[in-house]
Amino acid sequence: MQQYKDLPAMTINTTILAFALTLTGAAGFYCPPRCHCKSSLRQVECHNLNSTQVPHCDNTTLILILNDIWISSLRNDSFAGLSQLENLTLSSNTLSHAEKEAFEPLENILSIDLKGKMLYLDNLEPAFCHVSKTIQRLCLNRYKGRKTAEFQTPRSSLLRCLNGSDITELDLSYNSLHTLPDSFFSGLTKLQNLILRDNHIAFRKETFVGLNNLRLLDLRNNHLSQIPNFGNVTYPFCPNLLELHLAYNDISSLNSADFISLKYLQRLDIGWNLLTKFPNNMFEYMPELQFAFLQHQRNLKEIQDLAFASASLFHLDISINNFQFKDANSDVFSHAPHLQELYMSDNHLDKIDDAALEKLFRNLTKLRKLIISQTRLTHLPPKLFETKPFLRELQLGSNQLSSLDPVVFQSLFSLQMLYLENNLIRTIYESSLPPFVWKNLTKISLAENLFSCTCDNFWFRTWMDTTQTTIVALHQRNSYRCYEPKELAKSPFLDWHPSKAQCTPLPAWVIASAIGVSIMLFLALVTVVSHRYRWYIRYWCFTLRSRYKRLEPFENNGTFVFDAFVSYNCHDRHWVIQRLLPKLEYDAGFKLCLHDRDFIVGHDIVDNIVDALEVSRKTILVLSNNFAQSQWCQLEMTMAQHKLFDENKDILVLILLEDIKPENLSNRLTLLLRKQTYIEWPREEEGQDLFWERVKAALQKPYGHGTL
């Protein structure tokens, strides 16, 4: 039996007796009609019986549950024969009173739970005097949510007959109690749990006197405007109280002295009140306090630096306070070094700078759980969690985070649960969190983010399919959706299946090789084009260079310096000097431009060629095999042709000195000879006079000349 020493006595007794009855055989256990029974537990459970009496039950019944029956009164014989009954639960819409000896047959009763719409406590007082002293739990409630407009003020003698009993728990919730007499509970010396929630009690100064063994006191939703009186250091009313529930009241202020007699208190719930300030040292007289619930203070305006000072505090809940943290609040947690769980969602952290925010949590080195959801965070400072090696759960949901920086999480070696739902996150990379965080995570929530269904999320989408980590709300409709690109907007994220080939970047060597090959092909193409069109290119380059090189552009206004520029190969110079020059210049009066005579010494050859073409009315090409094989002659021919195209004038005079061999004919020269009329030099002397007449006619009459 040593292993059961810490269990409530009624649980031990019920367990042992049920086990013993099971061994002796439960086959003969009687179950009333329209009821459900568990013979192994000796339990009878009846619902919605259209009866005004307690059904007849087996006399070995241990547990009797009667819900929604129509019993208005408990008679003296209602429980006749149920001497072994330990647990009685009875709820009735009409139950209003009990006869004096109604509970007397219940010699071994441990728990009585009565609920009724018309239940009045004073009507039960006579019956309490015949309740067995074995009673440990007594619950007397009206139905939750059905409080009448009439308040009850029970007589001071209501519980007197229970004095000296073993009762450890008393529940008087939902009874519309208004006033309780002084020392009302003082005779219940073994009382440990007192539940008075959802009444309207105006506690007197000594209501709780004598509750030396009380461990839990529940005063929720009683319209309290101040903390009740629990005595003082010298005369504490509840010296061993461990839990105090004061939530859902109208308390607007508190002081550390309100709890001066509660030195063993471990759990304080004062949430959902009207506190305007968390004052310094409010836990000063509660050296054992571990849990403090201060959430939802609608009027909270101030948190003083030492408000949460406590060497014992383990859990603190200040959520839903809409409190605006500022730089001046950066020390409020500095004096709670053993805090392990901090709930502060639905407050505002957007007006505190990064340094102050980092300082706010810096001293919480033992923190295991941090909830800062819905705090308007737009980013996480780099050192926000640097002193949190033991943090296991981090909730950052419903903020405005758009990205994750692995530096922020680099100290979270114990992180197992991460909540990031309802933020503005578009992409999750493998590098968004340190590798050890991905490895340690057992649960992650990323629902309701603005996911990009592009290759940026390829790693994350693949990870979702392969991870053993629990992804919260993964298969809930609309929890994970695409928000871009436009064609996938609002489609389920899980329906997007990117391929590795589509999203895996090419290796660097492939990219480098492709670039190298492209450059080589480009250079080869440039080389081929340059060679094929080298004369065009050279002509235009040198024409532009020549034009830009001049300080002023040349303007001839229709008057040229030369009648013709003569383009010939040096091997044909003898023919030009001995034959062409005398006939055209000396005899006919034409002024010719010759390389040897008229080019400006010291100028670039191409510049001279361009200048000669510009200041000459015509260009004579002296064609021969030597001419066809000369690059300079080819350049002069090309330049002359382009001038022909540009000015749309017949400026070329072609003289063919000899038949040109096919191997010497370029495409350009071949095309020129096919399309342009040329004058062929006759070897016979008889034809030469006609030749010169044709040349002169091609040059036309000489112009007035200027000087080069």
XYZ file of C-alpha atoms in Angstrom:
708
model
C 0.000 0.000 0.000
C 2.998 2.287 0.246
C 2.679 3.186 -3.429
C -0.774 4.698 -2.809
C 0.127 6.835 0.189
C -0.114 10.095 -1.781
C -3.492 9.360 -3.426
C -6.741 10.730 -1.978
C -8.224 8.254 0.468
C -11.521 7.936 -1.366
C -9.747 6.948 -4.590
C -7.740 4.266 -2.779
C -10.819 2.848 -1.072
C -12.844 2.770 -4.275
C -10.033 1.084 -6.181
C -9.429 -1.591 -3.538
C -13.114 -2.392 -3.092
C -13.763 -2.561 -6.835
C -10.792 -4.897 -7.230
C -12.030 -7.103 -4.390
C -15.521 -7.298 -5.827
C -14.108 -8.193 -9.206
C -12.248 -11.105 -7.651
C -15.373 -12.397 -5.909
C -17.373 -12.224 -9.116
C -19.508 -9.497 -10.618
C -21.831 -11.634 -12.678
C -24.762 -11.041 -10.300
C -24.576 -7.231 -10.340
C -28.074 -5.763 -10.860
C -28.476 -2.943 -13.386
C -31.685 -0.847 -13.308
C -33.733 -0.570 -16.526
C -32.669 2.114 -19.027
C -29.368 2.592 -17.223
C -25.796 1.810 -18.205
C -23.731 -0.210 -15.792
C -20.101 -1.219 -15.430
C -20.183 -4.224 -13.176
C -16.393 -4.363 -12.787
C -16.496 -0.869 -11.255
C -19.875 -1.384 -9.549
C -21.068 1.694 -11.416
C -24.629 2.643 -12.390
C -25.210 5.538 -14.799
C -28.688 6.740 -15.755
C -29.609 9.628 -18.074
C -32.929 11.308 -18.845
C -35.039 8.944 -16.771
C -38.678 9.953 -16.747
C -38.837 9.243 -13.047
C -39.236 11.232 -9.842
C -37.427 8.667 -7.712
C -33.941 7.255 -7.423
C -33.937 3.909 -9.296
C -33.462 0.702 -7.318
C -29.794 -0.320 -7.516
C -27.681 -3.269 -6.484
C -26.716 -2.937 -2.821
C -23.042 -3.354 -3.775
C -23.093 -0.260 -6.015
C -20.088 2.001 -5.466
C -20.749 4.727 -8.047
C -24.188 6.146 -8.885
C -24.586 8.805 -11.591
C -28.069 10.242 -12.219
C -28.168 12.978 -14.856
C -31.174 15.001 -16.005
C -33.797 13.224 -13.954
C -36.969 14.773 -12.510
C -36.443 14.338 -8.778
C -37.583 17.377 -6.823
C -36.845 16.047 -3.350
C -34.532 13.451 -1.836
C -36.542 11.320 0.558
C -35.316 9.442 3.588
C -35.531 6.143 1.688
C -34.127 7.382 -1.654
C -30.782 5.653 -1.040
C -31.976 2.767 1.122
C -29.726 -0.279 0.863
C -26.798 1.633 -0.684
C -24.553 1.505 2.350
C -21.494 0.759 0.201
C -22.038 3.703 -2.148
C -18.983 5.968 -2.305
C -19.678 8.393 -5.154
C -23.040 10.031 -5.810
C -23.669 12.404 -8.724
C -27.205 13.707 -9.154
C -28.411 16.469 -11.455
C -32.060 17.411 -11.722
C -33.999 20.335 -13.127
C -36.413 20.179 -10.194
C -34.251 19.250 -7.180
C -34.857 21.830 -4.465
C -34.452 20.157 -1.057
C -33.673 16.927 0.817
C -35.395 15.299 3.776
C -33.531 15.190 7.057
C -32.295 11.574 6.835
C -31.938 11.349 3.052
C -28.176 10.693 3.172
C -28.147 8.556 6.330
C -28.059 5.183 4.484
C -24.828 6.241 2.759
C -22.522 5.025 5.506
C -19.381 4.947 3.341
C -20.047 7.913 1.124
C -16.942 9.806 -0.055
C -18.305 12.224 -2.670
C -21.684 13.906 -3.147
C -22.260 16.042 -6.234
C -25.710 17.681 -6.425
C -26.810 19.972 -9.237
C -30.229 21.512 -9.631
C -31.892 24.507 -11.187
C -33.953 25.113 -8.055
C -31.279 24.123 -5.547
C -31.250 26.259 -2.385
C -28.494 25.578 0.103
C -30.500 26.307 3.261
C -33.040 23.639 2.243
C -30.273 21.041 2.470
C -29.039 21.967 5.949
C -31.092 19.346 7.889
C -29.829 16.591 5.599
C -26.192 17.588 6.159
C -26.527 16.576 9.810
C -26.981 12.982 8.706
C -24.151 12.801 6.194
C -21.488 10.264 7.158
C -18.268 11.682 8.574
C -16.496 9.751 5.806
C -17.530 12.424 3.312
C -14.511 13.947 1.550
C -16.042 15.908 -1.325
C -19.250 17.922 -1.409
C -20.360 19.761 -4.543
C -23.591 21.779 -4.397
C -24.227 23.715 -7.622
C -26.963 25.276 -9.565
C -26.588 24.647 -13.277
C -23.798 26.617 -14.873
C -25.158 29.618 -16.736
C -28.563 29.374 -15.027
C -28.037 31.592 -12.032
C -31.288 33.110 -10.792
C -31.780 36.794 -10.175
C -32.256 36.050 -6.471
C -29.036 36.014 -4.441
C -28.513 33.520 -1.644
C -27.071 34.347 1.739
C -26.726 30.993 3.511
C -27.217 30.690 7.238
C -24.070 30.510 9.323
C -25.208 27.077 10.546
C -25.414 25.566 7.039
C -22.161 23.617 7.322
C -22.109 23.221 11.087
C -23.182 19.584 10.987
C -20.205 18.830 8.735
C -17.728 20.091 11.316
C -15.235 17.405 12.202
C -15.912 15.454 8.994
C -13.200 14.305 6.584
C -14.379 16.708 3.903
C -11.423 18.009 1.873
C -13.222 19.625 -1.069
C -16.243 21.910 -1.050
C -17.694 23.327 -4.265
C -20.420 25.993 -3.987
C -20.054 27.429 -7.506
C -22.930 28.928 -9.536
C -25.159 29.476 -6.493
C -25.642 33.251 -6.740
C -24.142 33.575 -3.286
C -24.020 37.170 -2.124
C -22.674 37.154 1.422
C -20.919 34.518 3.505
C -20.875 34.819 7.287
C -17.614 35.252 9.164
C -15.879 31.975 10.017
C -18.326 30.219 7.699
C -15.843 27.438 6.876
C -13.860 27.370 10.115
C -15.302 24.035 11.300
C -14.078 22.237 8.174
C -10.609 21.729 9.559
C -9.556 19.244 6.865
C -10.776 21.342 3.964
C -8.145 21.575 1.211
C -10.038 22.749 -1.887
C -12.674 25.493 -1.680
C -14.390 26.419 -4.941
C -16.654 29.471 -4.890
C -16.453 30.597 -8.519
C -19.272 32.296 -10.427
C -21.103 33.815 -7.493
C -21.442 37.435 -6.404
C -19.860 37.221 -2.999
C -19.025 40.253 -0.892
C -16.494 38.676 1.424
C -16.450 39.793 4.998
C -13.289 40.515 6.877
C -13.039 37.061 8.484
C -14.793 34.848 5.943
C -11.766 32.575 5.548
C -10.761 32.320 9.181
C -9.616 28.897 10.333
C -8.789 27.306 6.980
C -5.381 26.134 8.113
C -5.207 23.201 5.690
C -6.632 24.958 2.660
C -4.525 24.377 -0.450
C -6.726 25.751 -3.251
C -9.153 28.678 -3.233
C -11.133 29.464 -6.389
C -12.856 32.873 -6.371
C -13.148 33.417 -10.115
C -15.946 35.581 -11.497
C -17.266 36.994 -8.238
C -17.244 40.693 -9.195
C -14.553 41.343 -6.613
C -13.164 44.864 -6.653
C -10.278 44.119 -4.292
C -8.233 41.242 -2.913
C -10.094 39.502 -0.030
C -8.620 39.506 3.458
C -6.391 36.532 4.221
C -5.168 37.727 7.611
C -1.685 38.913 8.441
C 1.716 37.509 9.308
C 0.728 37.022 12.934
C -2.710 35.587 12.279
C -2.942 34.082 8.771
C -6.342 32.681 7.811
C -5.031 30.324 5.122
C -1.369 29.815 6.049
C -0.865 26.797 3.760
C -2.665 28.057 0.677
C -0.904 26.935 -2.531
C -3.299 28.096 -5.276
C -5.377 31.271 -5.438
C -7.685 31.930 -8.395
C -8.980 35.490 -8.719
C -9.545 35.718 -12.475
C -12.585 37.339 -14.100
C -13.194 39.911 -11.385
C -13.083 43.709 -11.246
C -9.865 44.162 -9.289
C -8.199 47.413 -10.355
C -5.141 47.456 -8.103
C -3.023 45.185 -5.982
C -0.268 45.544 -3.468
C 2.307 43.127 -2.209
C 0.792 43.464 1.279
C -2.429 41.866 -0.008
C -0.586 38.541 0.009
C 1.515 39.009 3.127
C 0.048 35.951 4.872
C 0.363 33.636 1.834
C 4.027 32.767 2.121
C 3.564 29.273 0.661
C 1.471 30.322 -2.325
C 2.711 28.673 -5.519
C 0.041 29.604 -8.053
C -1.629 33.012 -8.421
C -4.235 33.648 -11.108
C -5.400 37.244 -11.306
C -5.989 37.424 -15.048
C -8.951 39.102 -16.726
C -9.228 41.956 -14.244
C -8.905 45.737 -14.447
C -5.376 46.283 -13.182
C -3.813 49.518 -14.396
C -0.338 48.861 -13.048
C 1.987 46.009 -12.168
C 3.759 47.560 -9.170
C 7.258 46.870 -7.916
C 7.763 43.738 -5.808
C 4.181 42.527 -6.017
C 5.403 38.958 -5.360
C 7.545 40.061 -2.423
C 5.661 38.072 0.236
C 5.237 34.949 -1.885
C 8.726 33.393 -1.811
C 7.400 30.045 -3.112
C 5.417 31.476 -6.036
C 5.985 29.524 -9.257
C 3.025 30.395 -11.486
C 1.651 33.901 -12.017
C -1.224 34.604 -14.409
C -1.713 38.309 -15.108
C -3.188 38.212 -18.609
C -5.921 40.367 -20.119
C -5.769 43.513 -18.020
C -7.798 45.835 -20.218
C -6.565 49.014 -18.548
C -2.878 48.205 -18.053
C -0.743 51.319 -18.476
C 2.421 50.672 -16.475
C 4.831 47.869 -15.628
C 7.435 48.894 -13.088
C 10.988 47.558 -13.332
C 10.755 45.307 -10.258
C 7.183 44.160 -10.844
C 8.165 40.540 -11.533
C 11.062 40.319 -9.101
C 11.038 36.768 -7.774
C 13.657 34.135 -7.124
C 11.110 31.331 -7.442
C 8.920 32.351 -10.390
C 8.781 29.598 -13.032
C 5.822 30.599 -15.225
C 4.600 34.116 -16.049
C 1.626 34.943 -18.253
C 1.149 38.611 -19.174
C -0.500 37.970 -22.546
C -3.455 39.838 -24.078
C -2.650 43.038 -22.195
C -2.100 45.219 -25.278
C 0.750 46.793 -23.367
C 3.137 48.959 -25.375
C 6.670 47.998 -24.369
C 9.182 50.815 -24.727
C 12.914 51.154 -24.231
C 12.307 52.075 -20.579
C 10.770 48.633 -19.955
C 13.897 46.690 -20.883
C 14.589 45.642 -17.253
C 11.191 44.239 -16.283
C 12.333 40.590 -16.514
C 15.840 41.145 -15.197
C 14.895 40.150 -11.653
C 13.214 36.826 -12.435
C 16.324 34.720 -13.119
C 14.598 31.334 -12.778
C 11.731 32.060 -15.149
C 11.275 29.166 -17.581
C 7.955 29.937 -19.281
C 6.973 33.408 -20.479
C 3.674 34.121 -22.209
C 3.437 37.652 -23.595
C 1.443 37.402 -26.817
C -0.917 40.211 -27.781
C 1.327 42.955 -26.492
C 3.292 45.454 -28.567
C 7.041 45.211 -29.178
C 7.192 47.452 -32.240
C 8.180 50.652 -30.392
C 11.200 49.200 -28.595
C 14.564 49.376 -30.367
C 16.736 46.327 -31.076
C 19.173 46.884 -28.215
C 16.394 47.328 -25.644
C 14.512 44.295 -26.987
C 17.625 42.137 -26.680
C 18.122 43.415 -23.143
C 14.490 42.656 -22.266
C 15.136 38.894 -22.461
C 18.868 38.817 -21.758
C 18.725 37.648 -18.115
C 16.212 34.883 -18.819
C 18.931 32.293 -19.309
C 16.803 29.370 -18.085
C 13.866 30.049 -20.362
C 12.264 26.906 -21.843
C 9.177 28.397 -23.445
C 8.685 31.858 -24.944
C 5.464 33.041 -26.551
C 5.720 36.409 -28.283
C 3.014 35.911 -30.894
C 1.038 38.891 -32.162
C 3.485 41.479 -30.852
C 3.927 43.417 -34.137
C 7.493 42.233 -34.672
C 8.802 43.063 -38.145
C 12.224 41.491 -37.617
C 14.262 39.685 -34.976
C 17.390 41.403 -33.633
C 20.538 39.252 -34.067
C 21.153 38.745 -30.336
C 17.542 38.327 -29.259
C 17.958 34.689 -28.191
C 21.698 34.470 -27.632
C 21.339 33.575 -23.921
C 18.647 30.924 -24.447
C 20.441 27.570 -24.813
C 17.594 25.742 -23.020
C 14.695 27.225 -24.989
C 12.535 24.389 -26.298
C 9.437 26.159 -27.572
C 9.328 29.485 -29.402
C 6.099 31.009 -30.675
C 6.387 33.921 -33.114
C 3.051 33.619 -34.899
C 0.859 36.480 -36.132
C 3.685 38.962 -36.507
C 5.063 40.714 -39.585
C 8.236 38.693 -40.143
C 9.183 38.400 -43.801
C 12.389 36.367 -43.513
C 14.474 34.293 -41.116
C 18.082 35.021 -40.220
C 20.020 31.940 -39.034
C 22.175 34.178 -36.830
C 19.129 34.850 -34.633
C 18.704 31.128 -33.927
C 22.346 30.123 -33.581
C 22.185 29.808 -29.760
C 18.962 27.781 -29.623
C 20.569 24.376 -29.177
C 17.498 22.888 -27.447
C 14.765 24.270 -29.706
C 12.185 21.615 -30.572
C 8.983 23.544 -31.346
C 8.887 26.631 -33.563
C 5.688 28.490 -34.438
C 5.822 31.025 -37.289
C 2.261 30.939 -38.579
C 0.507 33.990 -40.019
C 3.581 36.043 -40.883
C 4.782 37.471 -44.204
C 7.328 34.772 -45.013
C 7.653 33.996 -48.732
C 10.609 31.625 -48.862
C 12.172 29.104 -46.509
C 15.729 28.150 -47.358
C 17.834 25.403 -45.858
C 20.036 28.220 -44.600
C 17.114 30.028 -42.919
C 17.828 28.071 -39.742
C 21.073 26.535 -38.469
C 21.445 22.834 -39.364
C 21.135 21.686 -35.743
C 17.791 23.511 -35.414
C 16.362 21.711 -38.462
C 17.622 18.444 -36.981
C 16.173 19.005 -33.487
C 12.755 20.304 -34.490
C 9.853 18.016 -33.627
C 7.122 20.513 -34.521
C 6.942 23.581 -36.737
C 4.044 25.812 -37.746
C 4.263 27.900 -40.917
C 0.602 28.119 -41.899
C -0.944 31.298 -43.306
C 2.272 32.710 -44.756
C 2.698 34.257 -48.210
C 4.561 31.397 -49.845
C 6.254 31.811 -53.189
C 5.724 28.804 -55.440
C 8.963 29.333 -57.317
C 12.286 27.553 -57.334
C 13.337 29.656 -54.346
C 11.129 27.320 -52.271
C 12.224 24.092 -53.940
C 14.227 22.968 -50.904
C 11.400 23.731 -48.468
C 8.757 22.021 -50.607
C 10.949 18.925 -50.872
C 11.647 19.015 -47.127
C 7.919 19.025 -46.373
C 7.537 15.705 -48.199
C 10.443 13.988 -46.482
C 10.706 15.388 -42.955
C 9.692 13.553 -39.796
C 8.997 16.883 -38.117
C 5.316 17.531 -37.419
C 4.101 20.412 -39.587
C 1.143 22.020 -37.814
C -2.084 22.325 -39.859
C -0.350 20.919 -42.935
C -3.484 19.337 -44.368
C -5.977 21.950 -43.232
C -7.681 23.730 -46.086
C -6.082 27.028 -47.091
C -3.421 26.844 -44.369
C -0.544 26.550 -46.833
C -1.127 28.358 -50.129
C 0.814 29.893 -52.976
C 0.772 33.672 -53.271
C 3.076 33.967 -56.257
C 3.536 33.676 -59.179
C 0.197 35.075 -60.271
C -0.892 31.966 -62.143
C -0.567 29.861 -58.962
C -2.026 32.413 -56.524
C -4.211 30.850 -53.791
C -3.588 27.311 -54.994
C -2.604 24.769 -52.303
C 1.107 24.759 -51.600
C 1.099 20.961 -51.436
C -0.286 20.796 -54.984
C 2.845 22.491 -56.287
C 5.449 19.904 -57.317
C 8.626 21.541 -58.650
C 11.090 19.253 -60.406
C 14.724 18.951 -59.475
C 15.788 19.434 -63.065
C 13.781 22.624 -63.250
C 15.079 24.125 -60.026
C 18.569 22.703 -59.500
C 21.184 25.255 -60.610
C 23.861 24.091 -63.062
C 27.308 23.343 -61.613
C 29.787 26.182 -61.807
C 32.025 24.284 -64.233
C 29.123 23.812 -66.641
C 28.272 27.503 -66.507
C 31.941 28.429 -66.957
C 32.275 26.017 -69.867
C 29.145 27.377 -71.530
C 30.403 30.928 -71.155
C 33.815 29.941 -72.513
C 32.338 28.144 -75.509
C 30.002 31.073 -76.170
C 32.909 33.504 -76.108
C 34.924 31.295 -78.446
C 32.008 30.969 -80.867
C 31.455 34.713 -80.729
C 35.115 35.406 -81.417
C 35.097 32.912 -84.270
C 31.995 34.551 -85.713
C 33.563 37.982 -85.348
C 36.708 36.694 -87.070
C 34.748 35.238 -89.993
C 32.571 38.312 -90.366
C 35.553 40.608 -90.010
C 37.420 38.714 -92.704
C 34.452 38.519 -95.030
C 33.518 42.152 -94.628
C 36.905 43.471 -93.703
C 36.863 46.158 -96.357
C 33.494 47.460 -95.318
C 34.633 47.579 -91.739
C 37.952 49.183 -92.465
C 36.324 51.707 -94.725
C 33.720 52.806 -92.242
C 36.144 52.817 -89.321
C 38.657 54.903 -91.154
C 35.993 57.155 -92.649
C 34.663 57.915 -89.210
C 38.137 58.357 -87.828
C 39.006 60.660 -90.654
C 35.879 62.716 -90.208
C 36.219 63.052 -86.456
C 39.898 63.790 -86.801
C 39.209 66.948 -88.762
C 38.666 70.109 -86.797
C 36.100 71.159 -89.392
C 34.326 68.902 -91.869
C 35.317 69.224 -95.537
C 32.709 70.937 -97.671
C 33.322 71.148 -101.428
C 30.047 72.871 -102.340
C 30.162 71.162 -105.739
C 33.801 72.146 -106.514
C 36.392 69.346 -106.244
C 40.149 69.612 -105.999
C 40.684 66.752 -108.470
C 38.793 65.453 -111.434
C 39.747 61.903 -110.575
C 41.567 59.849 -108.011
C 43.614 57.116 -109.725
C 43.756 53.807 -107.872
C 46.459 51.492 -109.205
C 49.018 48.956 -108.095
C 52.659 49.993 -107.848
C 53.542 47.405 -110.510
C 51.315 49.309 -112.960
C 52.861 52.664 -112.056
C 54.841 52.821 -115.301
C 51.688 52.620 -117.427
C 49.969 55.296 -115.290
C 52.902 57.724 -115.443
C 53.886 57.106 -119.047
C 50.482 56.767 -120.648
C 47.538 57.793 -118.443
C 48.966 60.959 -116.941
C 50.135 62.605 -120.228
C 46.884 61.852 -122.046
C 44.472 62.997 -119.354
C 46.320 65.678 -117.474
C 48.698 67.221 -120.016
C 46.612 66.819 -123.157
C 42.991 66.852 -121.874
C 43.426 69.212 -118.897
C 42.073 66.875 -116.196
C 43.666 67.115 -112.769
C 44.433 63.698 -111.360
C 45.241 62.599 -107.804
C 48.105 60.097 -107.666
C 49.515 58.267 -104.644
C 53.110 59.086 -105.363
C 52.582 62.730 -106.096
C 49.560 64.048 -104.208
C 49.309 62.152 -100.907
C 50.353 64.254 -97.887
C 53.633 63.033 -96.462
C 53.360 61.877 -92.843
C 49.586 61.225 -92.905
C 48.122 57.794 -92.393
C 47.724 55.997 -95.722
C 44.051 55.317 -95.153
C 43.465 58.954 -94.150
C 45.079 59.981 -97.429
C 42.861 57.550 -99.354
C 39.702 58.835 -97.650
C 40.712 62.453 -98.252
C 41.512 61.740 -101.916
C 38.108 60.129 -102.452
C 36.371 63.061 -100.775
C 38.048 65.751 -102.910
C 37.907 63.857 -106.224
C 34.926 63.984 -108.573
C 35.636 60.565 -110.047
C 37.696 57.513 -109.179
C 39.670 55.636 -111.833
C 40.387 52.009 -111.005
C 43.297 50.637 -113.068
C 42.432 46.932 -112.935
C 45.060 44.252 -113.379
C 46.166 41.026 -111.795
C 48.473 43.091 -109.618
C 45.513 45.272 -108.600
C 43.375 42.202 -107.800
C 46.068 40.785 -105.533
C 46.685 43.992 -103.597
C 44.850 44.561 -100.281
C 45.334 48.307 -100.505
C 43.836 48.357 -103.969
C 40.936 46.273 -102.738
C 40.410 48.783 -99.893
C 40.428 51.710 -102.333
C 37.934 49.890 -104.538
C 35.665 49.161 -101.585
C 35.804 52.745 -100.378
C 34.992 54.020 -103.841
C 32.039 51.657 -104.084
C 30.639 52.849 -100.757
C 30.967 56.440 -101.894
C 29.067 55.404 -105.014
C 26.282 53.961 -102.876
C 26.246 56.917 -100.444
C 26.106 59.681 -103.099
C 24.140 57.679 -105.663
C 26.343 59.112 -108.448
C 28.343 57.445 -111.215
C 31.828 58.161 -109.924
C 33.679 54.984 -111.001
C 35.742 54.723 -114.194
C 37.026 51.172 -114.702
C 40.122 50.588 -116.881
C 40.984 46.954 -117.499
C 44.694 46.725 -118.325
C 44.672 42.960 -118.798
C 42.503 39.919 -118.371
C 42.376 39.000 -114.721
C 42.929 35.382 -113.888
C 39.979 33.626 -112.227
C 42.018 32.780 -109.124
C 42.653 36.492 -108.574
C 39.038 37.532 -108.882
C 37.406 38.296 -105.528
C 33.630 38.165 -105.209
C 33.467 41.931 -105.011
C 35.628 42.470 -108.097
C 33.699 39.856 -110.055
C 30.410 41.528 -109.157
C 31.825 44.925 -110.072
C 32.952 43.749 -113.524
C 29.559 42.183 -114.180
C 27.514 45.240 -113.236
C 29.802 48.153 -114.177
C 30.911 49.064 -117.717
C 34.669 49.006 -118.001
C 37.109 50.295 -120.676
C 39.618 47.690 -121.812
C 43.170 48.785 -122.720
C 43.910 47.607 -126.247
C 47.283 46.144 -127.001
C 47.018 47.274 -130.638
C 47.997 50.862 -131.211
C 45.112 51.384 -133.617
C 42.549 51.066 -130.854
C 44.252 53.269 -128.311
C 42.917 56.562 -129.644
C 39.368 55.309 -129.167
C 40.327 54.084 -125.685
C 41.430 57.557 -124.607
C 38.346 59.175 -126.053
C 36.163 56.830 -124.033
C 38.131 57.567 -120.849
C 37.802 61.298 -121.420
C 34.097 60.929 -122.066
C 33.743 58.947 -118.824
C 35.516 61.716 -116.914
C 33.404 64.377 -118.662
C 34.607 67.965 -118.919
C 37.092 69.149 -116.353
C 35.868 71.187 -113.329
C 37.432 74.288 -111.986
C 40.188 73.208 -109.636
C 41.229 74.226 -106.194
C 44.305 73.104 -104.350
C 44.763 70.050 -102.150
